[in-house]
PDB file of C-alpha atoms in Angstrom:
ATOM      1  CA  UNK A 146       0.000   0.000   0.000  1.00  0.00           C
ATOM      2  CA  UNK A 147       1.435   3.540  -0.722  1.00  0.00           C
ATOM      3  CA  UNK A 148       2.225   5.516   2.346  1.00  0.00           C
ATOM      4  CA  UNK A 149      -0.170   8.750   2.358  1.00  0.00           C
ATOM      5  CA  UNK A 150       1.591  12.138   1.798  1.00  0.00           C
ATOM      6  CA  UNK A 151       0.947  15.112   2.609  1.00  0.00           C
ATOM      7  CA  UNK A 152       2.598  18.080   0.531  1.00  0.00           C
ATOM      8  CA  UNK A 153       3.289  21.915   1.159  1.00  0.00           C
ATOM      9  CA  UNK A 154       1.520  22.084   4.335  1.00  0.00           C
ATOM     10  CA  UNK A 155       1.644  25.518   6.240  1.00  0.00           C
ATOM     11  CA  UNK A 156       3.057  24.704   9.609  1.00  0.00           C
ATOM     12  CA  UNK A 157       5.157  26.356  12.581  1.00  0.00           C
ATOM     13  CA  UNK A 158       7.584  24.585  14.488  1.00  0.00           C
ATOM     14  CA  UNK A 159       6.924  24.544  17.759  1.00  0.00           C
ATOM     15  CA  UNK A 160       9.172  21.915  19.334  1.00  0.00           C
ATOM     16  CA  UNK A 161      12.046  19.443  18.491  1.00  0.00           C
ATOM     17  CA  UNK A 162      13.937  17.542  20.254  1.00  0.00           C
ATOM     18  CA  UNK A 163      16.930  15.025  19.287  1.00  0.00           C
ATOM     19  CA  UNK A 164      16.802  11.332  17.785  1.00  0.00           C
ATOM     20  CA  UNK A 165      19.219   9.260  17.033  1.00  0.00           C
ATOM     21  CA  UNK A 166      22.645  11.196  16.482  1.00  0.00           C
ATOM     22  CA  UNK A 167      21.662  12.642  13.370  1.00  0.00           C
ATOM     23  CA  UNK A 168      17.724  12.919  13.588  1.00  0.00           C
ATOM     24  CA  UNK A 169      15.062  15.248  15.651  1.00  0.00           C
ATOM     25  CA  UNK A 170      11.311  14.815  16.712  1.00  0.00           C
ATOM     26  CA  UNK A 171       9.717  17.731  15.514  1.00  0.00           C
ATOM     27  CA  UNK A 172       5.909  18.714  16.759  1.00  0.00           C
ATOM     28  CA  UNK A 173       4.074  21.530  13.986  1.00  0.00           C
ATOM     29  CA  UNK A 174       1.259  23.158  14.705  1.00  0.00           C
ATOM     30  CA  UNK A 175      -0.075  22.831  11.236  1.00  0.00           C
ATOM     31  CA  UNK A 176      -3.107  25.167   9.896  1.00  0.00           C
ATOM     32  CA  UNK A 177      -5.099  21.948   8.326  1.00  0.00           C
ATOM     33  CA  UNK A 178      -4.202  19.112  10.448  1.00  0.00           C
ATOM     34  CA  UNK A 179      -3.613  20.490  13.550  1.00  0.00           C
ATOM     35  CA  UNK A 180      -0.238  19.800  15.670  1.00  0.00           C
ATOM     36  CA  UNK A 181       1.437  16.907  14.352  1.00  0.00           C
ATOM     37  CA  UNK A 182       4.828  15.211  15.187  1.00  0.00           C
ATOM     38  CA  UNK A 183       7.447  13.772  12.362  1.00  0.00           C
ATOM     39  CA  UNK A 184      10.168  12.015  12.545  1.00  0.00           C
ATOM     40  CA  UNK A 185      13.216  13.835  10.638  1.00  0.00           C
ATOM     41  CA  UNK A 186      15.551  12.067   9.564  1.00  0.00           C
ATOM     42  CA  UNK A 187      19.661  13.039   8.957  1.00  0.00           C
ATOM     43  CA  UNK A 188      18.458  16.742   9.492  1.00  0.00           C
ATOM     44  CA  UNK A 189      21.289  17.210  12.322  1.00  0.00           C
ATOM     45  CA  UNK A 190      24.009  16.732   9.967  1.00  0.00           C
ATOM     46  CA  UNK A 191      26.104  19.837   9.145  1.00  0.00           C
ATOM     47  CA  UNK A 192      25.341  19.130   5.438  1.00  0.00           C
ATOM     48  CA  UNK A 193      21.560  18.619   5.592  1.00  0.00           C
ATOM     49  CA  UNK A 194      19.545  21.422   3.806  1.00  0.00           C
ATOM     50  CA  UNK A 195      16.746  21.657   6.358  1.00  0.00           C
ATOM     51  CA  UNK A 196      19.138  22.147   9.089  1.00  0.00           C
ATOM     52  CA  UNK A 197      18.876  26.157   8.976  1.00  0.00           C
ATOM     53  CA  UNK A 198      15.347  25.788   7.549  1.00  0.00           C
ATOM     54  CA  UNK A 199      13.605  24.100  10.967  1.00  0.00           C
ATOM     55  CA  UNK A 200      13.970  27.005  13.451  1.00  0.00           C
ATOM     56  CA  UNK A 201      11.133  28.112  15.765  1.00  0.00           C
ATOM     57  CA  UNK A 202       8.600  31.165  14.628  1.00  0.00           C
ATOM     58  CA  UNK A 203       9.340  30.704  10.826  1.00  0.00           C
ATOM     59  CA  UNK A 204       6.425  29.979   8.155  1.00  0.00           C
ATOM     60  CA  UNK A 205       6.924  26.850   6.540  1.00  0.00           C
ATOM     61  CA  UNK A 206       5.506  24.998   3.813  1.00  0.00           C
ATOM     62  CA  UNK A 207       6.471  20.863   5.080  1.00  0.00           C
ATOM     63  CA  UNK A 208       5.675  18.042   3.498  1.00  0.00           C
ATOM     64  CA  UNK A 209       5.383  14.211   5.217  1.00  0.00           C
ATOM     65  CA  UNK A 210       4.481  10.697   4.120  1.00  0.00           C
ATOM     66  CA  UNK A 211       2.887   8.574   6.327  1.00  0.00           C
ATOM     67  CA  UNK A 212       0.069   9.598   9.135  1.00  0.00           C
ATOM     68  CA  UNK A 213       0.386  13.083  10.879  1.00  0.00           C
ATOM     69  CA  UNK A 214       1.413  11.598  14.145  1.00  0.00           C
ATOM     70  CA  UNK A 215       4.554   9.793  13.692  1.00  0.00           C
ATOM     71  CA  UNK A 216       4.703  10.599  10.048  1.00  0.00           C
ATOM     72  CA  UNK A 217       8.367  11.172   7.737  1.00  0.00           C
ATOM     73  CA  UNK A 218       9.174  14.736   7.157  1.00  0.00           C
ATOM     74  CA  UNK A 219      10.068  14.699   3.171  1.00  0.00           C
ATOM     75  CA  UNK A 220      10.660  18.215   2.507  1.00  0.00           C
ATOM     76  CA  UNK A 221      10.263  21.680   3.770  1.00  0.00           C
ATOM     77  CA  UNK A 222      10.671  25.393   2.803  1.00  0.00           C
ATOM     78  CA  UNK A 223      10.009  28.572   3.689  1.00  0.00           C
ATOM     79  CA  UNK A 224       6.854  30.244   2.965  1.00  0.00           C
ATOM     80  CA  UNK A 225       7.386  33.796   4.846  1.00  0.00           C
ATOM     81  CA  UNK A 226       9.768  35.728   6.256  1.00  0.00           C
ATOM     82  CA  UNK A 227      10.655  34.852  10.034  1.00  0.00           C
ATOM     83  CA  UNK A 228       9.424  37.004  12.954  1.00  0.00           C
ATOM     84  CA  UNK A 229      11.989  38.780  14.498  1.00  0.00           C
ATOM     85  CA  UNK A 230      11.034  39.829  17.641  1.00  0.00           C
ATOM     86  CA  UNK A 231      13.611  41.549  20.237  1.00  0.00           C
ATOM     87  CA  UNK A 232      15.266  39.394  22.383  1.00  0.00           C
ATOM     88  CA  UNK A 233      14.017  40.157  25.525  1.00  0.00           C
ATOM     89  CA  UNK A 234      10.264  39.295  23.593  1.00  0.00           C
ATOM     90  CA  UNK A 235      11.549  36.008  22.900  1.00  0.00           C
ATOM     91  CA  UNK A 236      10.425  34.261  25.788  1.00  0.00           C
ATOM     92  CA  UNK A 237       6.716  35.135  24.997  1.00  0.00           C
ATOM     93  CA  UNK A 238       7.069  33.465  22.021  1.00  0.00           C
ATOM     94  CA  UNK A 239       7.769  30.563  23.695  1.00  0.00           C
ATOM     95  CA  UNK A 240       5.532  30.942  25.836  1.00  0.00           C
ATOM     96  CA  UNK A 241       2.882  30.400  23.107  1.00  0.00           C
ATOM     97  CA  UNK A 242       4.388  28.025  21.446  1.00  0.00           C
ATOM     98  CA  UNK A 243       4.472  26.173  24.778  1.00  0.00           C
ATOM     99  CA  UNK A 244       0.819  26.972  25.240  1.00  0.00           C
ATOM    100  CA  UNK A 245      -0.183  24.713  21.928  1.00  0.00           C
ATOM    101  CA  UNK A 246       1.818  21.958  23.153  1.00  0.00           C
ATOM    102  CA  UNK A 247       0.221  21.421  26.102  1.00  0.00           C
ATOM    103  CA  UNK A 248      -3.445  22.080  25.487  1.00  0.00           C
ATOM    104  CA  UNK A 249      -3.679  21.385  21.923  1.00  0.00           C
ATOM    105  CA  UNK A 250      -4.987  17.292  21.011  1.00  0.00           C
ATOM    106  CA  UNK A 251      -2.635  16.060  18.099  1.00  0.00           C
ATOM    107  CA  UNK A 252      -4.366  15.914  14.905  1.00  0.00           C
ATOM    108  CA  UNK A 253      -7.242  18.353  16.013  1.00  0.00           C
ATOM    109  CA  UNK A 254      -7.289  21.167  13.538  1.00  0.00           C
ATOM    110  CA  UNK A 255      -7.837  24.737  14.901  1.00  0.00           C
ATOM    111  CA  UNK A 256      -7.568  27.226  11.903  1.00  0.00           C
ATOM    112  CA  UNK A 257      -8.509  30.380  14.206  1.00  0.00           C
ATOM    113  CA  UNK A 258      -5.709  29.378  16.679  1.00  0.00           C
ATOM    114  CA  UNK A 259      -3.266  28.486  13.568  1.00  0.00           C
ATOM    115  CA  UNK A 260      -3.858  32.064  12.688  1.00  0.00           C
ATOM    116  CA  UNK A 261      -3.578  33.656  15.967  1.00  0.00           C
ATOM    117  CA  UNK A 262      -0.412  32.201  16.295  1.00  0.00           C
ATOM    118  CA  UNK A 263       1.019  33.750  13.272  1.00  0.00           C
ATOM    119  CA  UNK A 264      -0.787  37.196  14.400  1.00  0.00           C
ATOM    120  CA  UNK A 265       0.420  37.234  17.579  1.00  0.00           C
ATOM    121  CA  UNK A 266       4.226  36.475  16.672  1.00  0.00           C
ATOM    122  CA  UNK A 267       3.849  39.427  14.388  1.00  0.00           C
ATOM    123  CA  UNK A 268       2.444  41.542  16.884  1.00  0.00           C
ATOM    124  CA  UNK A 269       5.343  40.900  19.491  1.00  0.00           C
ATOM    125  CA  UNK A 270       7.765  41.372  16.804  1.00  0.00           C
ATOM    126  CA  UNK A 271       6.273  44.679  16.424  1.00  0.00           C
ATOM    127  CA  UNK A 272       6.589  45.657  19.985  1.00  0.00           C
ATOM    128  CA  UNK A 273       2.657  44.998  20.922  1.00  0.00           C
ATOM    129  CA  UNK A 274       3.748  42.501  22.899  1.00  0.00           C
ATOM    130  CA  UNK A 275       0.943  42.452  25.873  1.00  0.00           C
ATOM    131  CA  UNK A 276      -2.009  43.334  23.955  1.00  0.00           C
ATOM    132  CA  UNK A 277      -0.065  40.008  21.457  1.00  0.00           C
ATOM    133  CA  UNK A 278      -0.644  37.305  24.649  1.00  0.00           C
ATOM    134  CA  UNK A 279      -3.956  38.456  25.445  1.00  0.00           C
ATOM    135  CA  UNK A 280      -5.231  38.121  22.080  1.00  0.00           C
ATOM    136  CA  UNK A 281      -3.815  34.783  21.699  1.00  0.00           C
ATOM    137  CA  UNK A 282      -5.041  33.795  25.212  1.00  0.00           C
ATOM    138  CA  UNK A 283      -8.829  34.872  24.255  1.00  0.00           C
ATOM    139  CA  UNK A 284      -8.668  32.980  20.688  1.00  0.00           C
ATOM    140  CA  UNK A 285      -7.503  29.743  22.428  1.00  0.00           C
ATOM    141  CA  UNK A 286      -9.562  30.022  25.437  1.00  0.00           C
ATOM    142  CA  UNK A 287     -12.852  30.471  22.938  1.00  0.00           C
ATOM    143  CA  UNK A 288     -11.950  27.576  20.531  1.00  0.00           C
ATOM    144  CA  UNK A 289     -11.321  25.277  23.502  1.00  0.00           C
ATOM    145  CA  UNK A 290     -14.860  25.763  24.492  1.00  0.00           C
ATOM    146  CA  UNK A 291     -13.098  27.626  27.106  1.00  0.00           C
ATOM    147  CA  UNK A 292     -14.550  30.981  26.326  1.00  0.00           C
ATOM    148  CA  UNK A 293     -15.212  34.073  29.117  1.00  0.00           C
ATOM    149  CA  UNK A 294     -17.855  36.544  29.553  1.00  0.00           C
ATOM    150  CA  UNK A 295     -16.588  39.463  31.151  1.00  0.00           C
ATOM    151  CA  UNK A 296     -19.620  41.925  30.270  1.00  0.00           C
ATOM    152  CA  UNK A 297     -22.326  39.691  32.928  1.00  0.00           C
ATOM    153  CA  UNK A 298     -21.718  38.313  36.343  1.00  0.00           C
ATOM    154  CA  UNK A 299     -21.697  34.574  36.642  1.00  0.00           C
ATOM    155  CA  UNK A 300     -25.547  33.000  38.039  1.00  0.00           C
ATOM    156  CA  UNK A 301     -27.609  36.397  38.020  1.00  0.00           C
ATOM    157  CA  UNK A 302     -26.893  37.245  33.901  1.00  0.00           C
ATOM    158  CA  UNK A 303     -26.702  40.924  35.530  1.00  0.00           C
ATOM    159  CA  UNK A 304     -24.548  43.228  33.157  1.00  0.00           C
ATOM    160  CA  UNK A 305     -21.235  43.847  34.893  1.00  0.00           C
ATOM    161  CA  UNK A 306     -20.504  47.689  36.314  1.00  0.00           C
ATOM    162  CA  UNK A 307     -18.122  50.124  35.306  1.00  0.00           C
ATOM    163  CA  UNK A 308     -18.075  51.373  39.129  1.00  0.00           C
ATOM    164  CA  UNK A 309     -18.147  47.801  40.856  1.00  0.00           C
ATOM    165  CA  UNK A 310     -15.408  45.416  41.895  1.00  0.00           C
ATOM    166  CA  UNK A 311     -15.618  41.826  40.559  1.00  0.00           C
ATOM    167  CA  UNK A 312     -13.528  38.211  41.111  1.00  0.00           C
ATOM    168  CA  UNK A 313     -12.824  36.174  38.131  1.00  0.00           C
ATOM    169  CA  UNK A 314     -12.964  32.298  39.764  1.00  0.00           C
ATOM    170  CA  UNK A 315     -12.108  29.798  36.472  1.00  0.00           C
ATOM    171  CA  UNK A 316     -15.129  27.615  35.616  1.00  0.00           C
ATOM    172  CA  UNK A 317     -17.588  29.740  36.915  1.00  0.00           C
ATOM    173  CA  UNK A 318     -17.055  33.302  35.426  1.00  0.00           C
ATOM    174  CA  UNK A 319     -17.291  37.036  37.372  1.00  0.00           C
ATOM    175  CA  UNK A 320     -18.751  37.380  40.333  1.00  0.00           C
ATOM    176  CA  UNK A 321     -19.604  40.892  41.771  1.00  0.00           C
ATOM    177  CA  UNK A 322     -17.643  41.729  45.437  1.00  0.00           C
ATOM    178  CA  UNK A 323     -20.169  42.122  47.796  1.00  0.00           C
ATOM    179  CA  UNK A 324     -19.338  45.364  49.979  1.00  0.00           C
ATOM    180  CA  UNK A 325     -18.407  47.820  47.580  1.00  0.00           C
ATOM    181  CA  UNK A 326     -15.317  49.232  46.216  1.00  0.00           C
ATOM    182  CA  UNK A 327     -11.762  47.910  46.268  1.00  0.00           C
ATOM    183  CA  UNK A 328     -11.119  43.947  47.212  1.00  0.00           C
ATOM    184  CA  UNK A 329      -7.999  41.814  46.997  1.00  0.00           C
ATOM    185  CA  UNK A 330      -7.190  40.197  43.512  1.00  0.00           C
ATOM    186  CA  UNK A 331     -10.391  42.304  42.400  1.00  0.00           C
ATOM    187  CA  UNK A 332     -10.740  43.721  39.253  1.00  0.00           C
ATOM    188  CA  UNK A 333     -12.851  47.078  38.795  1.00  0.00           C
ATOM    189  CA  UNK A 334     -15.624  46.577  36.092  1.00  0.00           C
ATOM    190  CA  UNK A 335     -14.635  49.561  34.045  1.00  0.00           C
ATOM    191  CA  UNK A 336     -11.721  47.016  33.337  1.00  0.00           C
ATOM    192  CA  UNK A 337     -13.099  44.002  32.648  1.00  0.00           C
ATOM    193  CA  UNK A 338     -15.543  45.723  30.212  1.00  0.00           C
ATOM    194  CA  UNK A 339     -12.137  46.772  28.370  1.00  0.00           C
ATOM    195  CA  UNK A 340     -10.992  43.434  28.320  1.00  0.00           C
ATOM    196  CA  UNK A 341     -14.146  42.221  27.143  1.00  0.00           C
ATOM    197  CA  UNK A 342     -14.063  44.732  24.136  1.00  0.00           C
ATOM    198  CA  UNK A 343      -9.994  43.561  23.144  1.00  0.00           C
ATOM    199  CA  UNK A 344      -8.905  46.760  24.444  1.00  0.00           C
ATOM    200  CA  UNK A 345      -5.562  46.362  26.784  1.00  0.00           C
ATOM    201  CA  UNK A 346      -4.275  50.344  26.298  1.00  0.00           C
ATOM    202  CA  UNK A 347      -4.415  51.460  30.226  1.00  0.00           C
ATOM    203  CA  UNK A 348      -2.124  49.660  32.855  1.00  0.00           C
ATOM    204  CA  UNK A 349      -5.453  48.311  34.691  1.00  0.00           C
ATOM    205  CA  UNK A 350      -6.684  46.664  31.960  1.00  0.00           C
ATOM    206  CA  UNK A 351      -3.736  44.776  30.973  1.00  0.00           C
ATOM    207  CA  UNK A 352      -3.426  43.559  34.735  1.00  0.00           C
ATOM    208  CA  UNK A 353      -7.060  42.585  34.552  1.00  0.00           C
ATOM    209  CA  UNK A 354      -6.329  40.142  31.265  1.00  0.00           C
ATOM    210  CA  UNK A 355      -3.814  39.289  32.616  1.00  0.00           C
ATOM    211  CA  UNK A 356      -5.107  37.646  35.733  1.00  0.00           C
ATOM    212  CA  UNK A 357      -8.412  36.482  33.935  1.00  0.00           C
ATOM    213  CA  UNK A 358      -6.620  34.831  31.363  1.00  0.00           C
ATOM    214  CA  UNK A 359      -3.907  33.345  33.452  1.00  0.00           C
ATOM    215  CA  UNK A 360      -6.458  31.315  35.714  1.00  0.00           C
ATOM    216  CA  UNK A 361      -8.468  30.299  32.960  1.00  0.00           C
ATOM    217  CA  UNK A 362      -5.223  28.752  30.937  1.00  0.00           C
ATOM    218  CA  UNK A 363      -4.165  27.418  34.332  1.00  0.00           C
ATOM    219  CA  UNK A 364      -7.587  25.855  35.249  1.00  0.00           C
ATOM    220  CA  UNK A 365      -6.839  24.348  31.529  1.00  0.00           C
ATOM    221  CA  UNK A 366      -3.756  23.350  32.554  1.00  0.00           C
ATOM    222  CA  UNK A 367      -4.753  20.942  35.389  1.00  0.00           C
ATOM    223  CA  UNK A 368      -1.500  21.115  37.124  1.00  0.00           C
ATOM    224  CA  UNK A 369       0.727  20.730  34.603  1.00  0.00           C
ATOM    225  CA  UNK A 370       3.525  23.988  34.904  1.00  0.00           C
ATOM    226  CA  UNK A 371       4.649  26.310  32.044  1.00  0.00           C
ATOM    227  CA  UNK A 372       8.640  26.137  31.601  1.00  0.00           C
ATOM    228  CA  UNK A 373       8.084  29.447  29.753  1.00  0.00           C
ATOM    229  CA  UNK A 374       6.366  31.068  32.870  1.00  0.00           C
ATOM    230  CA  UNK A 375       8.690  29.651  35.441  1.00  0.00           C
ATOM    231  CA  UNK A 376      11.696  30.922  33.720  1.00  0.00           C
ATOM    232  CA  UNK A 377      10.098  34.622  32.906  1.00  0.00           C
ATOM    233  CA  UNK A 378       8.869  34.584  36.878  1.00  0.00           C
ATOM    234  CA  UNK A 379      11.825  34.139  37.918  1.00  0.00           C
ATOM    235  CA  UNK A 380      13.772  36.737  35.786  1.00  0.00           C
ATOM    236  CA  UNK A 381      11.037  39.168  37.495  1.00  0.00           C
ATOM    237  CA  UNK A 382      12.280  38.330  41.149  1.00  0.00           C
ATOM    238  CA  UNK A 383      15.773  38.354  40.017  1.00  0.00           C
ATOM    239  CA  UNK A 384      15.368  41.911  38.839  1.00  0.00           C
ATOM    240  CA  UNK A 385      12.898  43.129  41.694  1.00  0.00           C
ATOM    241  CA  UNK A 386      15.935  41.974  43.675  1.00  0.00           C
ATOM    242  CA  UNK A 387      18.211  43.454  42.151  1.00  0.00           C
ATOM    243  CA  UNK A 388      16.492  46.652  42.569  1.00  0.00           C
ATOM    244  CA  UNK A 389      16.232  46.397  46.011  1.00  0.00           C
TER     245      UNK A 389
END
């Protein structure tokens, strides 16, 4: 029987990891078949074509025989140029590559995510680099069946506030703070409603999508810890340190 193939797929790398002393595992997040992993085979030698080609946060066209999961890379090439975000940004990227690797099924396509990964890589190349995680955060949090309503309080349906305080708890939604005005890890409504409408321009806001999104993607999560996250927490301390 002739081994399926698969040719000139759009795809980002977002992981690879040795095999064999001249081969790599590489997982794509590919924009019709989802993430997939292939085996590649000889691309660690100094002479192998692909060897520059297979980098993180470049557009590729790759091509595969065999299934999607465990499949044969056979060719790839670019289809874009790369992002080139600062390097200080760089860990963000990671971070959402990271993100697709842990909550994304293998072979479930997600065209909307496919795309908001290529958006949001441009955007952090660009310098938008907060208002680039949140959107990315929002897209996968909706097509996970995940999704948040910000503009109505959890239970009662009642439109949220400008001039209230609300918790976010993960799997439940908003929920107003009873005595009114300020409340630990509360976030005002004016806020929220900004967050709701995409819009991350004032400091509060972003700290507001921020913490929303963060519990949501860790209730996702289950447990399971973000190397990216560790690694930029820990830069913060070492700096807030520093300063003191």
């Amino acid at each position: 029987m002739t081994a399926r193939r698969t040719l000139l797929e759009p795809a980002w790398l977002l992981h690879h990891r040795p095999w064999s002393d001249t081969s790599r595992i590489l997982e794509f997040m590919t924009r019709n078949h989802g993430r997939v992993t292939l085996f590649a085979h000889g691309v660690r030698r100094l002479k192998s074509p692909l060897r520059a080609l297979l980098r993180p946060f470049t557009p590729l066209l790759v091509s595969w025989s065999g299934k999607p999961d465990g499949g044969t890379l056979t060719g790839a090439e670019p289809a874009g140029a790369a992002a080139t975000p600062a390097p200080g940004a760089l860990l963000s990227c990671y971070y959402l590559s990271e993100l697709l690797m842990k909550l994304l099924a293998r072979e479930d396509r997600h065209e909307a995510i496919y795309d908001a990964y290529a958006a949001a890589l441009d955007r952090i190349a660009a310098g938008d680099e907060a208002a680039a995680l949140r959107g990315f955060e929002r897209v996968l949090l909706d097509e996970l069946g995940y999704g948040i309503d910000l503009a109505r309080e959890a239970g009662t349906g009642r439109p949220v506030e400008a001039d209230r305080y609300y918790h976010f708890l993960p799997g439940r939604g908003v929920l107003a703070v009873r005595e009114p005005g300020p409340a630990d890890g509360a976030h005002a409504g004016c806020d929220l409603m900004a967050v709701a409408r995409g819009e991350y321009a004032s400091p509060a806001a972003q700290r507001a999508a921020r913490g929303v999104y963060g519990a949501a993607i860790a209730h996702c999560l289950e447990g399971r810890g973000l190397a990216s996250r560790e690694v930029l927490l820990a830069m913060r301390r070492r700096e807030k340190g520093n300063l003191g």
